[in-house]
Each structure stands twice: as C-alpha cells, then as structure tokens.
Coordinates of C-alpha atoms in Angstrom, one line a residue:
X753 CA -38.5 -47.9 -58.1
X754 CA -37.8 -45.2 -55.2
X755 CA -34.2 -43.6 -55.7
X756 CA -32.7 -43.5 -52.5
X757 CA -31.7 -39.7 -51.2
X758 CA -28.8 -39.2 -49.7
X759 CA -27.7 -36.0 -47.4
X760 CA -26.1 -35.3 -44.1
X761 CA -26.6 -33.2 -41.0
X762 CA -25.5 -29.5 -41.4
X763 CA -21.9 -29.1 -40.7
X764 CA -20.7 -26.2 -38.6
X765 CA -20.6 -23.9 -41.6
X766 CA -23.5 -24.6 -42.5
X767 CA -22.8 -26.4 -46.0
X768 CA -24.3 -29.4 -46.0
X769 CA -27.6 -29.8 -48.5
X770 CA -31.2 -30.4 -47.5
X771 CA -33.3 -32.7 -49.6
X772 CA -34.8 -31.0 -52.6
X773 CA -38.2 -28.7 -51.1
X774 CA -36.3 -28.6 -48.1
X775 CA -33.9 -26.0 -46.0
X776 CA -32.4 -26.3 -42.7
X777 CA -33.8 -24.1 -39.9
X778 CA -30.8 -23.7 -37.0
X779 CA -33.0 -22.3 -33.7
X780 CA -31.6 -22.9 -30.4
X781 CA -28.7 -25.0 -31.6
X782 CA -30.4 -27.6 -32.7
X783 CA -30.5 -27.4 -37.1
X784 CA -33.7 -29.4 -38.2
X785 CA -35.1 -29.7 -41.5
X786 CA -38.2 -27.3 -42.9
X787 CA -39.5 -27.1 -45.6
X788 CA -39.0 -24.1 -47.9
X789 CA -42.6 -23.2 -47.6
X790 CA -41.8 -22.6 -43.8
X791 CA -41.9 -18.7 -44.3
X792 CA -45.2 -18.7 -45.4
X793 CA -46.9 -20.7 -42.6
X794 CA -48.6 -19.0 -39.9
X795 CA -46.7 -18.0 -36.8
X796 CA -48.9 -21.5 -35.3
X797 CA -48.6 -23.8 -38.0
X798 CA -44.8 -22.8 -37.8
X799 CA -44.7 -23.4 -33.6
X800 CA -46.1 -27.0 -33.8
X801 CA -44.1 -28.1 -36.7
X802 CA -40.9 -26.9 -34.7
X803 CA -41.6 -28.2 -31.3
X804 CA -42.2 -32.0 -33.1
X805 CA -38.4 -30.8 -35.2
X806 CA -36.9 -30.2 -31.7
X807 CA -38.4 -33.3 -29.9
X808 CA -36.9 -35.5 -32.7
X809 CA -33.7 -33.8 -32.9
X810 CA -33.3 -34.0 -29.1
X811 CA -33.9 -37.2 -28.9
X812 CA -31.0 -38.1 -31.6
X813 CA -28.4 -36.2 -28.8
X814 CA -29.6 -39.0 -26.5
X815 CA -29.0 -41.6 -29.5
X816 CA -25.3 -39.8 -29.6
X817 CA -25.1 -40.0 -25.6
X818 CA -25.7 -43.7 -25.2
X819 CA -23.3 -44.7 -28.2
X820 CA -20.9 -42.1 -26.4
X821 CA -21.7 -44.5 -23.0
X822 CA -20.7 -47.4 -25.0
X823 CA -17.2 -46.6 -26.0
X824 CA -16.5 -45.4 -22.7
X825 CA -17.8 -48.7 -21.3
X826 CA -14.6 -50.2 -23.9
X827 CA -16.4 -51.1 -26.5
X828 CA -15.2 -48.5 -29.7
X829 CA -16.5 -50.3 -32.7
X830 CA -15.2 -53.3 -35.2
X831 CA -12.3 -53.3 -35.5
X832 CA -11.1 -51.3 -32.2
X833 CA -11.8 -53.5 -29.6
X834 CA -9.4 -52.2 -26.5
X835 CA -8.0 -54.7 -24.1
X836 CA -8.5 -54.2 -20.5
X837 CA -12.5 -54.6 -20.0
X838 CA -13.1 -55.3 -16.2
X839 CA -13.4 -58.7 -15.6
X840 CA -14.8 -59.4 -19.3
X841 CA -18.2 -58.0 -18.6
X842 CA -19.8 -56.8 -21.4
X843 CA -19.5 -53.2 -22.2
X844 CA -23.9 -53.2 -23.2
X845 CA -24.5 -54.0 -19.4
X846 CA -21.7 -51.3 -18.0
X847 CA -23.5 -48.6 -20.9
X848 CA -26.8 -49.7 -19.4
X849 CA -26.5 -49.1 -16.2
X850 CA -24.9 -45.8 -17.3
X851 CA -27.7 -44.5 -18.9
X852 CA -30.2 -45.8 -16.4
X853 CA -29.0 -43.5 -13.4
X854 CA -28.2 -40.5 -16.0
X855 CA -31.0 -40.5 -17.7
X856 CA -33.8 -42.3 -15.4
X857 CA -34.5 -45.2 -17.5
X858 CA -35.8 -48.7 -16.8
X859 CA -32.9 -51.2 -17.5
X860 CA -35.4 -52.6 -20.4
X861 CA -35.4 -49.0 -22.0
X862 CA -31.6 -48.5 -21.8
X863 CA -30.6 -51.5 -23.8
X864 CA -33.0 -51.0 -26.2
X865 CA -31.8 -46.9 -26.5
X866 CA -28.2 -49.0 -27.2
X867 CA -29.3 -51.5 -29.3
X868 CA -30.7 -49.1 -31.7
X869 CA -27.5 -46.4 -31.2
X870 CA -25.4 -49.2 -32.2
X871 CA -27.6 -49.9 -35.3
X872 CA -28.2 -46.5 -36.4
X873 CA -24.3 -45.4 -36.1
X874 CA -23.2 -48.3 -37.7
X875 CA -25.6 -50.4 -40.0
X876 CA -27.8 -46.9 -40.8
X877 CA -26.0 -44.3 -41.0
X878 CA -28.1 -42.6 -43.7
X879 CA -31.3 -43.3 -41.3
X880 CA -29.1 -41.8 -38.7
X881 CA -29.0 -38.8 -40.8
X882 CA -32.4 -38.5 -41.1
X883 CA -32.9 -39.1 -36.6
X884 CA -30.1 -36.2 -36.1
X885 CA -31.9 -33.7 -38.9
X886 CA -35.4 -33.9 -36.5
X887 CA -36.9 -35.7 -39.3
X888 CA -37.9 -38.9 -37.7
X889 CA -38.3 -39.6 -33.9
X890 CA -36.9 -42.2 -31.4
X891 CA -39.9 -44.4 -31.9
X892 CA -39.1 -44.7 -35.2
X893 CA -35.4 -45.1 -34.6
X894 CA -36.6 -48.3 -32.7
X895 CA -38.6 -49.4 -35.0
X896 CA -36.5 -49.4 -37.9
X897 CA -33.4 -51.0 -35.6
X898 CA -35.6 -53.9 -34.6
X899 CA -36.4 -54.4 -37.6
X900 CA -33.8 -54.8 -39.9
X901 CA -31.6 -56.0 -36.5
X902 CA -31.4 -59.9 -38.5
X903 CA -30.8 -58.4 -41.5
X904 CA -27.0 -59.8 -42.7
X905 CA -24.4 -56.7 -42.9
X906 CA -23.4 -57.1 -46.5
X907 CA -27.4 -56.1 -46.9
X908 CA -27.4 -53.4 -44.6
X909 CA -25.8 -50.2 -47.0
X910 CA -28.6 -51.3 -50.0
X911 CA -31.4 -52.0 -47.2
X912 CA -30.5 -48.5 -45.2
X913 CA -30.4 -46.4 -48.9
X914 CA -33.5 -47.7 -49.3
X915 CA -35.5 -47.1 -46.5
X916 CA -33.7 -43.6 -46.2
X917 CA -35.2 -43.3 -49.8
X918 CA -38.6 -43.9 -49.1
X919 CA -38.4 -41.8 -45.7
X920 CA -36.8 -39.2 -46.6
X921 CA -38.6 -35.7 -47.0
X922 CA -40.3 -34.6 -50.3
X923 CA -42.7 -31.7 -51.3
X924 CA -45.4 -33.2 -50.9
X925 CA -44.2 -35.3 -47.5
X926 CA -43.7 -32.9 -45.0
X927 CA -44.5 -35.1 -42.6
X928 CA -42.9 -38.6 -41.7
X929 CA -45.5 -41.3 -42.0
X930 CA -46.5 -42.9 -38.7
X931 CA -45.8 -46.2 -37.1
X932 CA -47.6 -48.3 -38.5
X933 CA -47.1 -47.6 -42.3
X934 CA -43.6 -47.0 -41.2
X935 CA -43.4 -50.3 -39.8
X936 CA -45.1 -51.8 -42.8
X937 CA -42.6 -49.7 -45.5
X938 CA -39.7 -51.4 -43.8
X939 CA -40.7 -54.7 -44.2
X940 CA -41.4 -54.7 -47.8
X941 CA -38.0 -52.8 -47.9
X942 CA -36.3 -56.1 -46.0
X943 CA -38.6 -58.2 -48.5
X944 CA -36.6 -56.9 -51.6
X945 CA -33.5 -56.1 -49.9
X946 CA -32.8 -59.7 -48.3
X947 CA -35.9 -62.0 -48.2
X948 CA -33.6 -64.9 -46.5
X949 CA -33.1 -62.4 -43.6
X950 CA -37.1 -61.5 -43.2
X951 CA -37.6 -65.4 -43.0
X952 CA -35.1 -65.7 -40.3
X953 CA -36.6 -62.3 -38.1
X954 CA -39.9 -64.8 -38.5
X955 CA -38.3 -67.2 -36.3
X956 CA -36.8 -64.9 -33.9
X957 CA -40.0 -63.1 -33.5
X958 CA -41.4 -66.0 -31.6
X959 CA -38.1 -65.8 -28.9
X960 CA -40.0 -62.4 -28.0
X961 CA -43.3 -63.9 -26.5
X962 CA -43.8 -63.2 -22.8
X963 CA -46.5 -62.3 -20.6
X964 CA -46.6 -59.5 -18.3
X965 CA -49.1 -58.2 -15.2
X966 CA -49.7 -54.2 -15.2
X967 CA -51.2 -52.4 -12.5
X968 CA -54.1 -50.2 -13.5
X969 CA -55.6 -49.5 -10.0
X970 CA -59.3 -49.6 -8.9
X971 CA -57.7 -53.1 -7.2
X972 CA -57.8 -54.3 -11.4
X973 CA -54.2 -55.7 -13.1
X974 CA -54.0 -55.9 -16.8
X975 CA -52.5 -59.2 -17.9
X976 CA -51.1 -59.0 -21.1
X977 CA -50.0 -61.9 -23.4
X978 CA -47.6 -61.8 -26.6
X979 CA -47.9 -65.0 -28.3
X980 CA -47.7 -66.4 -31.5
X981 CA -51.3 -65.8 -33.6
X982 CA -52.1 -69.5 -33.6
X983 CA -51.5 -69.9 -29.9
X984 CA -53.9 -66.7 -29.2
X985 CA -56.6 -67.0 -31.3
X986 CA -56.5 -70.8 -29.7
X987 CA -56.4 -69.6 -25.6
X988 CA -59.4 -67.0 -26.9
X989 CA -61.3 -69.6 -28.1
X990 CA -60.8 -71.2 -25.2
X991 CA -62.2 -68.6 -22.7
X992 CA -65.1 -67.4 -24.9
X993 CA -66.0 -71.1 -24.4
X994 CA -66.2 -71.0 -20.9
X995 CA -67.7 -67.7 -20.6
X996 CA -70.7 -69.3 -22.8
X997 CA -70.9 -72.0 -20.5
X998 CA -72.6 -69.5 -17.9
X999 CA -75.9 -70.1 -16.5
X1000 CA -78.1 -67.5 -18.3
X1001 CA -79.5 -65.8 -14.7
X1002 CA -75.4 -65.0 -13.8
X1003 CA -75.6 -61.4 -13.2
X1004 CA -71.5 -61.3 -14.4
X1005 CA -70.9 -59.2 -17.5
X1006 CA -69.5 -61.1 -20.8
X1007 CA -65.9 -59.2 -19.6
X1008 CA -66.3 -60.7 -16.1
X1009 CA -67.0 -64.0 -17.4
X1010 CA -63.9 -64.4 -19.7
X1011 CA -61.8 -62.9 -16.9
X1012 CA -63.8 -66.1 -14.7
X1013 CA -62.7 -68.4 -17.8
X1014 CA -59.3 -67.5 -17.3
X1015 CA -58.7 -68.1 -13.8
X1016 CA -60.3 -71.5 -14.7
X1017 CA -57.7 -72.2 -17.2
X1018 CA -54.9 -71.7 -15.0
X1019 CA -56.1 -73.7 -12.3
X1020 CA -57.1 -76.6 -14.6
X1021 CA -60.8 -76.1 -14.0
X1022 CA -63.5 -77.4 -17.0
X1023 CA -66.0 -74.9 -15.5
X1024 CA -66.4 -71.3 -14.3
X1025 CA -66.0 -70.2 -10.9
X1026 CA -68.2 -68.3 -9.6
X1027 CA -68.1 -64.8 -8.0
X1028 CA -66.2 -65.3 -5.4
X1029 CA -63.4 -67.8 -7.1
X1030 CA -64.9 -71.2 -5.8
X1031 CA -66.0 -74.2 -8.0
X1032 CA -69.6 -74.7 -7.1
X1033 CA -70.2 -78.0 -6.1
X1034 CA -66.7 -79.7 -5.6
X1035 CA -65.4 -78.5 -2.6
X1036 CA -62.0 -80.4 -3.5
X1037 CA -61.3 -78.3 -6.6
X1038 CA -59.8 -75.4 -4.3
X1039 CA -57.1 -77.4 -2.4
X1040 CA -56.3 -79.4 -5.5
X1041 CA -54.6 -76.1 -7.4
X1042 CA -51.7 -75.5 -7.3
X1043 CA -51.1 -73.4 -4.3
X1044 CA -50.4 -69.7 -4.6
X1045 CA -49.3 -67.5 -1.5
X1046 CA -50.7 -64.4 -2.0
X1047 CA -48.6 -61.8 0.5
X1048 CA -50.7 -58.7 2.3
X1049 CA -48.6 -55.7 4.0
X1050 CA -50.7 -54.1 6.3
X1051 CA -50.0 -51.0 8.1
X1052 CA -51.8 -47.9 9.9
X1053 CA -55.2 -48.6 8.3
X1054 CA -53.5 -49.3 4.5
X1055 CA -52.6 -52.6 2.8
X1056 CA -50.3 -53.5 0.1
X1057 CA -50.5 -56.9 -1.8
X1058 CA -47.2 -57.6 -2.7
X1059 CA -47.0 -57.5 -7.1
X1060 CA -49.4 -55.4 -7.2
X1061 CA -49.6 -52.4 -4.5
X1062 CA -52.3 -50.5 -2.0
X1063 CA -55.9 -52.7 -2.2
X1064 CA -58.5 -51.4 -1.1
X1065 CA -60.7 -52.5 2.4
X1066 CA -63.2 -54.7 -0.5
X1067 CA -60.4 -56.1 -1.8
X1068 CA -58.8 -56.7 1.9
X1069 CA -62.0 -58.8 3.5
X1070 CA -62.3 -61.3 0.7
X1071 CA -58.8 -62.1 0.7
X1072 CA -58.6 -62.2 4.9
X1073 CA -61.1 -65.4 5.0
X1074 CA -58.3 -67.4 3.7
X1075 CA -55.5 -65.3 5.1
X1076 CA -53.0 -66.3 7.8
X1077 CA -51.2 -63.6 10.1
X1078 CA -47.7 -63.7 11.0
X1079 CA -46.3 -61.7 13.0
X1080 CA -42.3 -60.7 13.1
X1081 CA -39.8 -58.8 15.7
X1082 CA -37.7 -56.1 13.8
X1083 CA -35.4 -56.4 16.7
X1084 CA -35.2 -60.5 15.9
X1085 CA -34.7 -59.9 12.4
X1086 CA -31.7 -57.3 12.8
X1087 CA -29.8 -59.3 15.4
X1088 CA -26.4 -59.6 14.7
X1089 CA -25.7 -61.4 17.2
X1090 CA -28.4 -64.5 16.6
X1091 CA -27.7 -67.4 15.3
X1092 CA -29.7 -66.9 11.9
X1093 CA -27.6 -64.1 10.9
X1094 CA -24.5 -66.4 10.4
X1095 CA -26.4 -68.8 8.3
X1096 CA -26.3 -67.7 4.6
X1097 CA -29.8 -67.9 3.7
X1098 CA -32.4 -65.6 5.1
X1099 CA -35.3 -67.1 6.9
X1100 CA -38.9 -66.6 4.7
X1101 CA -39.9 -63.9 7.7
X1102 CA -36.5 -62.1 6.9
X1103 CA -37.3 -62.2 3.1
X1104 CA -40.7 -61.0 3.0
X1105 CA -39.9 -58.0 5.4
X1106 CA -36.9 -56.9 3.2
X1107 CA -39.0 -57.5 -0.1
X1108 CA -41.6 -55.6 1.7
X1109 CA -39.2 -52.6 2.8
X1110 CA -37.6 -52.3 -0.7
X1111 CA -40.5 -52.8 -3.0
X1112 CA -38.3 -52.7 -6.2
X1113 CA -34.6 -53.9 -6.9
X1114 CA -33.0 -51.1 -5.2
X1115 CA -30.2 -50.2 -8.3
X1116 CA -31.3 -46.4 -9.2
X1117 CA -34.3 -46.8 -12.2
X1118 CA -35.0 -50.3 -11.6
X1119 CA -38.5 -51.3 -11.3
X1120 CA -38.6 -55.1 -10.5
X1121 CA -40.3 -56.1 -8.0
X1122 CA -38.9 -57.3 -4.9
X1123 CA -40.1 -60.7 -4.8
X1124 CA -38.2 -61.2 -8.1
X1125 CA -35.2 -60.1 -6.8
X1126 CA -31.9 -61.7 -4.5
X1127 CA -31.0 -60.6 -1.5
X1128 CA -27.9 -59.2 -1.5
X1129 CA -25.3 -59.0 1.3
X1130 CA -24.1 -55.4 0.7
X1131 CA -21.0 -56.5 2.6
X1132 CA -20.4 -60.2 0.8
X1133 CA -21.0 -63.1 3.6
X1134 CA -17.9 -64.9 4.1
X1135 CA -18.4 -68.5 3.7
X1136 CA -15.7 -70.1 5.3
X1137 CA -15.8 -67.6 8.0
X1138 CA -19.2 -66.0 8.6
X1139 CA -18.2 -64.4 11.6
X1140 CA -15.9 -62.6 9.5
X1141 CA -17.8 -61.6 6.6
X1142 CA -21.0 -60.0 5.9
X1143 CA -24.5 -60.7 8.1
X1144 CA -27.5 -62.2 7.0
X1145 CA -30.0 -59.6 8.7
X1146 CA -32.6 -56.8 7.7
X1147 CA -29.8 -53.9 7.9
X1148 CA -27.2 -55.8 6.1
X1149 CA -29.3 -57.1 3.0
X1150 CA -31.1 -55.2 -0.3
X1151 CA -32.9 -56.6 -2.6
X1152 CA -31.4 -56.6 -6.3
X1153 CA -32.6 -58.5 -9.5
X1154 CA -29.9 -60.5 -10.9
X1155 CA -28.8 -58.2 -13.4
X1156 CA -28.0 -55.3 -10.7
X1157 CA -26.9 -57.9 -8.3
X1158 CA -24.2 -59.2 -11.1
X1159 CA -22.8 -55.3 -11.3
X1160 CA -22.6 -55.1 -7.5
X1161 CA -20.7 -58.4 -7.5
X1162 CA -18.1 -57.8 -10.0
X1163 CA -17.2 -54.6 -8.5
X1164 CA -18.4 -52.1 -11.0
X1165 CA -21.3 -50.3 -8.4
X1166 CA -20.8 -50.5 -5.1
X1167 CA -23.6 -49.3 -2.6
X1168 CA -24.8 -49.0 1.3
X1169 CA -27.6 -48.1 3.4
X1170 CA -27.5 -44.5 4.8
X1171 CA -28.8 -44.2 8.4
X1172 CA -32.4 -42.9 7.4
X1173 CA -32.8 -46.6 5.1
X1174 CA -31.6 -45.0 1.8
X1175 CA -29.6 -46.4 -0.4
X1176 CA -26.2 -44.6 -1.6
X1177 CA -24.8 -46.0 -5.1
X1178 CA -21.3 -45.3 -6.4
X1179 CA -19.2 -46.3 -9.3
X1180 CA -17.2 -49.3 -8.3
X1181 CA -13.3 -50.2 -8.4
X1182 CA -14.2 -51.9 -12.0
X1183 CA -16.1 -49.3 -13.3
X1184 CA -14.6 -47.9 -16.8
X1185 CA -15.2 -44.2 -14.8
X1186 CA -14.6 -44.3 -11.1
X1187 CA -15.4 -40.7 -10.9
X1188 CA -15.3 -40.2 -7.1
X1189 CA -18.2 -37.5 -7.0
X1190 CA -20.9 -40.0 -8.0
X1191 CA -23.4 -40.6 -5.8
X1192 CA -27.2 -41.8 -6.8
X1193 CA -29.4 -41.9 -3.7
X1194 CA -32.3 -44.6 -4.1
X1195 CA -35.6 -44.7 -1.3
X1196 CA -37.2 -47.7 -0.8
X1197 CA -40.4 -47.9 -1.8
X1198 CA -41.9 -51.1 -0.1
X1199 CA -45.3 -50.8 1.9
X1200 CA -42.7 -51.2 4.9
X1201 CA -40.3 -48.6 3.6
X1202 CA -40.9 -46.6 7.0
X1203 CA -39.1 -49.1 8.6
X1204 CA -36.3 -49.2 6.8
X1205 CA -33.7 -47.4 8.8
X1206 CA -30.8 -50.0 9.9
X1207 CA -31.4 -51.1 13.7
X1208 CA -27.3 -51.1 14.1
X1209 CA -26.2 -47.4 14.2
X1210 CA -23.0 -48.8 12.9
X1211 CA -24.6 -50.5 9.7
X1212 CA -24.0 -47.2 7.7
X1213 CA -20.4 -46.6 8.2
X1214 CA -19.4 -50.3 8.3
X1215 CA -21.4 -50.5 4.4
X1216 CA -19.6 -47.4 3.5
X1217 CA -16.0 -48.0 4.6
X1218 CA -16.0 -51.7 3.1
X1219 CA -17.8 -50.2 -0.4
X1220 CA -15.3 -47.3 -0.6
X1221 CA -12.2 -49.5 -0.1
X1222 CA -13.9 -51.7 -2.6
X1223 CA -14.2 -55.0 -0.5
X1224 CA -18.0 -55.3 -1.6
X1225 CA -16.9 -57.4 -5.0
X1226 CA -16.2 -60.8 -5.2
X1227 CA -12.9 -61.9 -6.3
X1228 CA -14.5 -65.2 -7.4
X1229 CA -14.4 -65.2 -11.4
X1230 CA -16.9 -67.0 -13.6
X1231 CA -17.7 -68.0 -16.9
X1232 CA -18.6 -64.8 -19.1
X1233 CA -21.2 -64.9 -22.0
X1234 CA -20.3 -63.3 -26.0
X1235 CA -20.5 -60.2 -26.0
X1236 CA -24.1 -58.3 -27.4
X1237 CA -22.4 -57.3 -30.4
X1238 CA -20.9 -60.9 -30.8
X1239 CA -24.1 -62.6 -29.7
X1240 CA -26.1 -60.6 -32.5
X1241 CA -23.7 -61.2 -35.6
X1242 CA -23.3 -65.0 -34.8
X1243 CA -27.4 -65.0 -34.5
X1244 CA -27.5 -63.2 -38.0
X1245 CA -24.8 -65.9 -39.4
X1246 CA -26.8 -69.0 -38.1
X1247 CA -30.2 -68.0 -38.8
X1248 CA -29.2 -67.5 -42.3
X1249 CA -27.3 -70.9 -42.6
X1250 CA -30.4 -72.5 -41.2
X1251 CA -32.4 -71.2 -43.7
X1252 CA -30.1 -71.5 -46.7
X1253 CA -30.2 -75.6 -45.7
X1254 CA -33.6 -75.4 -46.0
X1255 CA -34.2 -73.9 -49.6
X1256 CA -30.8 -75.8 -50.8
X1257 CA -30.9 -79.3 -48.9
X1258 CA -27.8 -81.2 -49.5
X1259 CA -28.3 -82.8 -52.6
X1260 CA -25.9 -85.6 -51.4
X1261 CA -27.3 -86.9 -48.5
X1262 CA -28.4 -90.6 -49.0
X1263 CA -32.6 -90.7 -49.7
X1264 CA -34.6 -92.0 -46.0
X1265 CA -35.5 -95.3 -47.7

C-alpha cells in the first residue's frame, strides 16, 4: 500500500521540507521542486526541466487568482457566506466573467479554471500543494478536480492523501506521469477510497455528451460526437453500412463515403447520396428533409457561410444553384424613425445583418456564434412605452448568448457601441468591483463587421450616458437557480442516496405479486 507524503509549499523563510530526493530551487520568485541530483545535470538537461517547473508553478498563481475572483465575487468559503450578493446571482458566473476579460479565456475555460480552484483549495489541499510546488500542471489540476468532483466530502481528506501519495515526487520519479496513467491512477484511487461515489461519476458521465462542429478550413468542419460507447459503436456501425452500400465504380474514397453515410443519416435517407448531395433517382427525397437555411455573406469578391467562416469560390457555386438573394437597405434597417424599430422583435433581415456584423457574442472572450446568440437592446426597449425606451434597429442592438446577455441585464456589465462599431464594456452598478477605470474594448468580427459603425451619430453617446448612469439593467427580478457550490454538494448527496437504494432496497416494501 502507497503511504501518502505529505509537505507544503516553501514558506517565506524558506523552511518548509521537500519530499525525500528532493530540494526546492527558488529562481525568479517562483520556488519549484528539484531534485537533489539537479547540480549534477547539464546546464540543458537543467534548462528544460525548469522551464516545465515554471510553466506549472505559473499556472498554480492563476489557480490562486481565479479562487481570489471568487471571494471577491461574495462567495468566501463554507461557512462565510456574506450577505449582500447583487440580486442573488451566483458569485461562479460574476468570477467567470472576471477571469474571461483578465485573462482572455472562453467562458467554457473560466468555469472550469473555477471549478477546479474551488476543488483544489478546498477538497485537495495536499494536491494543491503539489500544483503550487511546479510539480504537476493545470491539465492535471483538471483532471484530478473532474474526477474526484462526485466524490462525497467526508472521502475527500483519505482520497486527496492518497492520490498526493502516489503523485508525489520520489528518486526515481522525477517526472509526473502523464495524462493518461494519471487519469487511470485516480480512478483506482476513487475505487478504493469510495466505490459508491465512482458508480455515481458513471452516471453523471453521460450528462456530459454533446456534439460540437469545428472549423478546420480547406471549406472542411470536423464534427465531433461524445456519446456513450454503446450509442457510438452503434451510429459507426451504421455509416460503415452505408459506405459499403456504394456501387464499386464510385470514385469517393472509403472517408468520403462514410462522411456520404452521415449526411444520409440525418436526413433520414436508406441510401447514399451521391457527389453532389442528391438521392439518385427520387427526386422527392430533397424537399422531403427537413429544411435547413444555409446563410452566405458575400462581400468584395469574399464569402462567409455563417457557422463556419470564409468558403472558398468551389465551395460558393455549388451552394449558389440553390441559393436565394436578398438584398437589404442599411439605411432601412437603422431607421429610428420606422415603424419596425418600435416593435420589439427584429425583422429576419435585421437579425441576419447584426449576426452577420458581430460574428460572435460580443462580451470580451466569448466565441459563440452569432446565430446562437439574443439580440440585445443595449438600451432596454420599454414595453409599455417604446417610444420611450430603447430601439429595435442595427445601431441599437448586439448580439449576446444568454449567459452574457443575463450579466448585461442584471446590471453587473454594462456596454455601448463606440462610433467606429466597437463595443466598450464596463463593470456595472451590480458588479462586486465597480472600479470606474475599466474599460474592455471588443471588435466585431462578422463577415459584415465593416459595416458596423452606428448610422445615428448620436447612438454612441445616448449608449454611453444611459450605461454609465446604470439605466441599461432591468429592474425586473426573477427566479435565481442554487448556487454552483450548492448545486454540486446536493448532486454529490443524491447520487449517493440513489445508489445506496439500489445495493440496500428497502427490505419492507410489500413483494410486486
């Protein structure tokens, strides 16, 4: 059995102990662990191992930061809860969007950098120990958080001694192992630590399935797909059956084919397609799908498809023998005078320019896509007195997913459109920090972001007078969800009850006969 080793990061005296074979090395402020046959490496053995020391150790300061941008947010700890969070939003979504337009990340990577602060500080502190000493990375911070993130706390202090055991630094490991048998160690640790608690991550594994499109260019998209093994193995069963159902003088390669079987698939079809997406030989197959609009940008000899980006001219005259132009006024569309802008919904020829013009949700680091986002009013419409309120037009909208938009509305970021088409974000009246001085400038960066200066020369200062005396907010309150934190333990606590009930049925329950 592995005894679990147990040391700290080196106070500012330096007298905190290494593990045994092992020294700490304080260059540049940052004290990582060596080991004590550092001195006789040469001068390039000793370069690389550092540089990998300093990565790791770096990245545990941005572990540090983002717990830091969590307590700010209002949220200290169990125990310390402070009264006084704005408007009950959760202080994970206020740390979020912190760290996003500090640190440049996607809001996906944020909560996940918080997710595993949280863990590490409090449920690992001894793996913690191990992150700040540059022994492990932030990969494996993740790893190990996601983990052991269902694992009950009462297990946590035997389950984190553990895996700190088997990670730690020896003589003869100088090097933490790598992802993979990392990832395998750490199960077999949750195995012995809490077997109950690996049954329930089982389940909640499945929660995570999703399927995502990547652009990879050359006019290609990777699909990818994260299901459960059963339901993947089944689908690839399924396309390597249609691919084989190609006539043998098809010139497509076996890679083209299953791509053909997969577009059949989704549009219901028994049979391939051929080349150019048709069903040979039932000309009512095509109108029969479900129909798809497919949306083309096209501008000074360039096209952009919307989801994916620039196509190239191949690309562009297949797609044209279905298309259908349409063709738009800017000067119609930023009207504040027309009728449409005092109706609350945008028009579809108003929606695809905007989504079109932004590209992206326009909060700073965000990278959905446009045509997944709302469009917000940046000055909220007033419904019982739209002349009053806000106007429904191209200079008075952006385009934010519903995650940003909920931060906008709730008065924690406020935000306007600078007279060149920028956006200009600021912290809100709500905002745990409203430190004045920040302001995060975000470009639009739609196929039609040349066009995005505001028609109404008066769009700017009207944006920024009503953001700055906070009026951009909704006063309108609504129904908040748990907290993370409180969301995660009651998940722990009911995954655990379900599968307690199903090793120890009640014994009293009357037989189903």
């Amino acid at each position: 059995m592995t005894t679990a080793q147990t040391f700290t990061t080196p106070a500012a005296d330096g007298t905190a102990s290494a593990p045994e074979g092992f020294v700490y090395l304080d260059t540049s402020g940052l004290p990582v662990l060596v080991p004590e046959a550092y001195d006789r490496w040469g001068p390039t053995q000793q370069r690389g191992y550092l540089a990998q020391r300093h990565i790791n150790a770096a990245e545990a300061r941005s572990v540090t930061y983002a717990y830091d941008c969590l307590r700010e947010a209002g949220d200290t700890g169990p125990g310390e809860m402070p009264d006084g969070r704005p408007d009950g939003r959760d202080p994970h979504d206020i740390a979020a969007a912190t760290l996003r337009t500090a640190m440049a990340l996607s809001r996906r990577a944020a909560s996940r950098l918080i997710d595993t602060a949280v863990d590490f500080t409090e449920r690992l502190p001894r793996c913690l120990a191990l992150l700040t000493a540059g022994w492990i990375g932030l990969y494996a911070a993740h790893t190990i958080a996601e983990e052991t993130r269902t694992v009950a706390d009462e297990y946590m202090p035997a389950l984190d001694a553990l895996i700190a055991g088997q990670l730690a630094p020896t003589r003869r490991r100088t090097h933490p192992p790598c992802i993979g048998p990392l990832r395998k160690m750490v199960t077999k640790a949750i195995l012995r630590t809490d077997p109950v608690g690996a049954a329930a991550r089982a389940k909640t594994a499945a929660r995570g399935q999703d399927v995502t499109l990547t652009p990879v260019g050359d006019d290609l998209t990777e699909i990818s797909a994260l299901v459960t093994a059963d339901t993947g193995a089944e689908i690839m069963d399924r396309v390597n059956a249609l691919a084989r159902t190609a006539d043998p003088d098809d010139p497509r390669s076996i890679g083209e084919l299953r791509a053909a079987g997969l577009l059949a698939l989704s549009r219901g079809w028994t049979s391939l397609p051929d080349p150019d997406g048709n069903l040979p030989g039932d000309p009512d197959a095509q109108p029969a799908v479900r129909r798809v609009l497919l949306h083309l940008y096209h501008h000074e000899g360039t096209t952009d498809l919307a989801g994916y980006g620039p196509v190239t001219n191949h690309t562009l005259a297949r797609l044209l023998h279905t298309a259908e132009p349409r063709v738009s006024d800017l000067a119609d569309l930023a009207d504040r005078a027309s009728a449409a802008a005092s109706r609350y919904s945008p028009s579809d020829a108003l929606r695809h320019f905007c989504q079109g013009r932004d590209g992206t949700c326009v909060f700073p680091g965000c990278q959905a896509e446009a045509t997944h986002t709302d469009l917000d009013h940046i000055i909220p419409f007033d419904h019982d007195d739209p002349a009053a309120g806000g106007r429904t037009t191209s200079d008075d909208l952006g385009g934010l997913c519903r995650h940003d938009h909920n931060l906008k509305t709730e008065g924690i970021w406020v935000y306007w459109r600078n007279p060149d088409g920028s956006y200009t974000w600021a912290h809100g009246p709500n905002h745990p920090d409203p430190d004045p001085g920040v302001a995060i400038t975000v470009e639009p960066t739609g196929p039609l972001a040349h066009l995005a200066a505001p028609r109404d020369p008066e769009t700017s200062a009207r944006q920024r007078r009503a953001a700055e005396e906070g009026e951009t907010g909704s006063a309108r309150t609504r129904r908040r969800r748990p907290h993370r934190r409180d969301r995660r333990a009651e998940q722990r606590r009911r995954l655990r009850a379900e599968d307690h009930q199903h090793l120890h049925p009640d014994t009293e329950d009357p037989p189903p006969f």
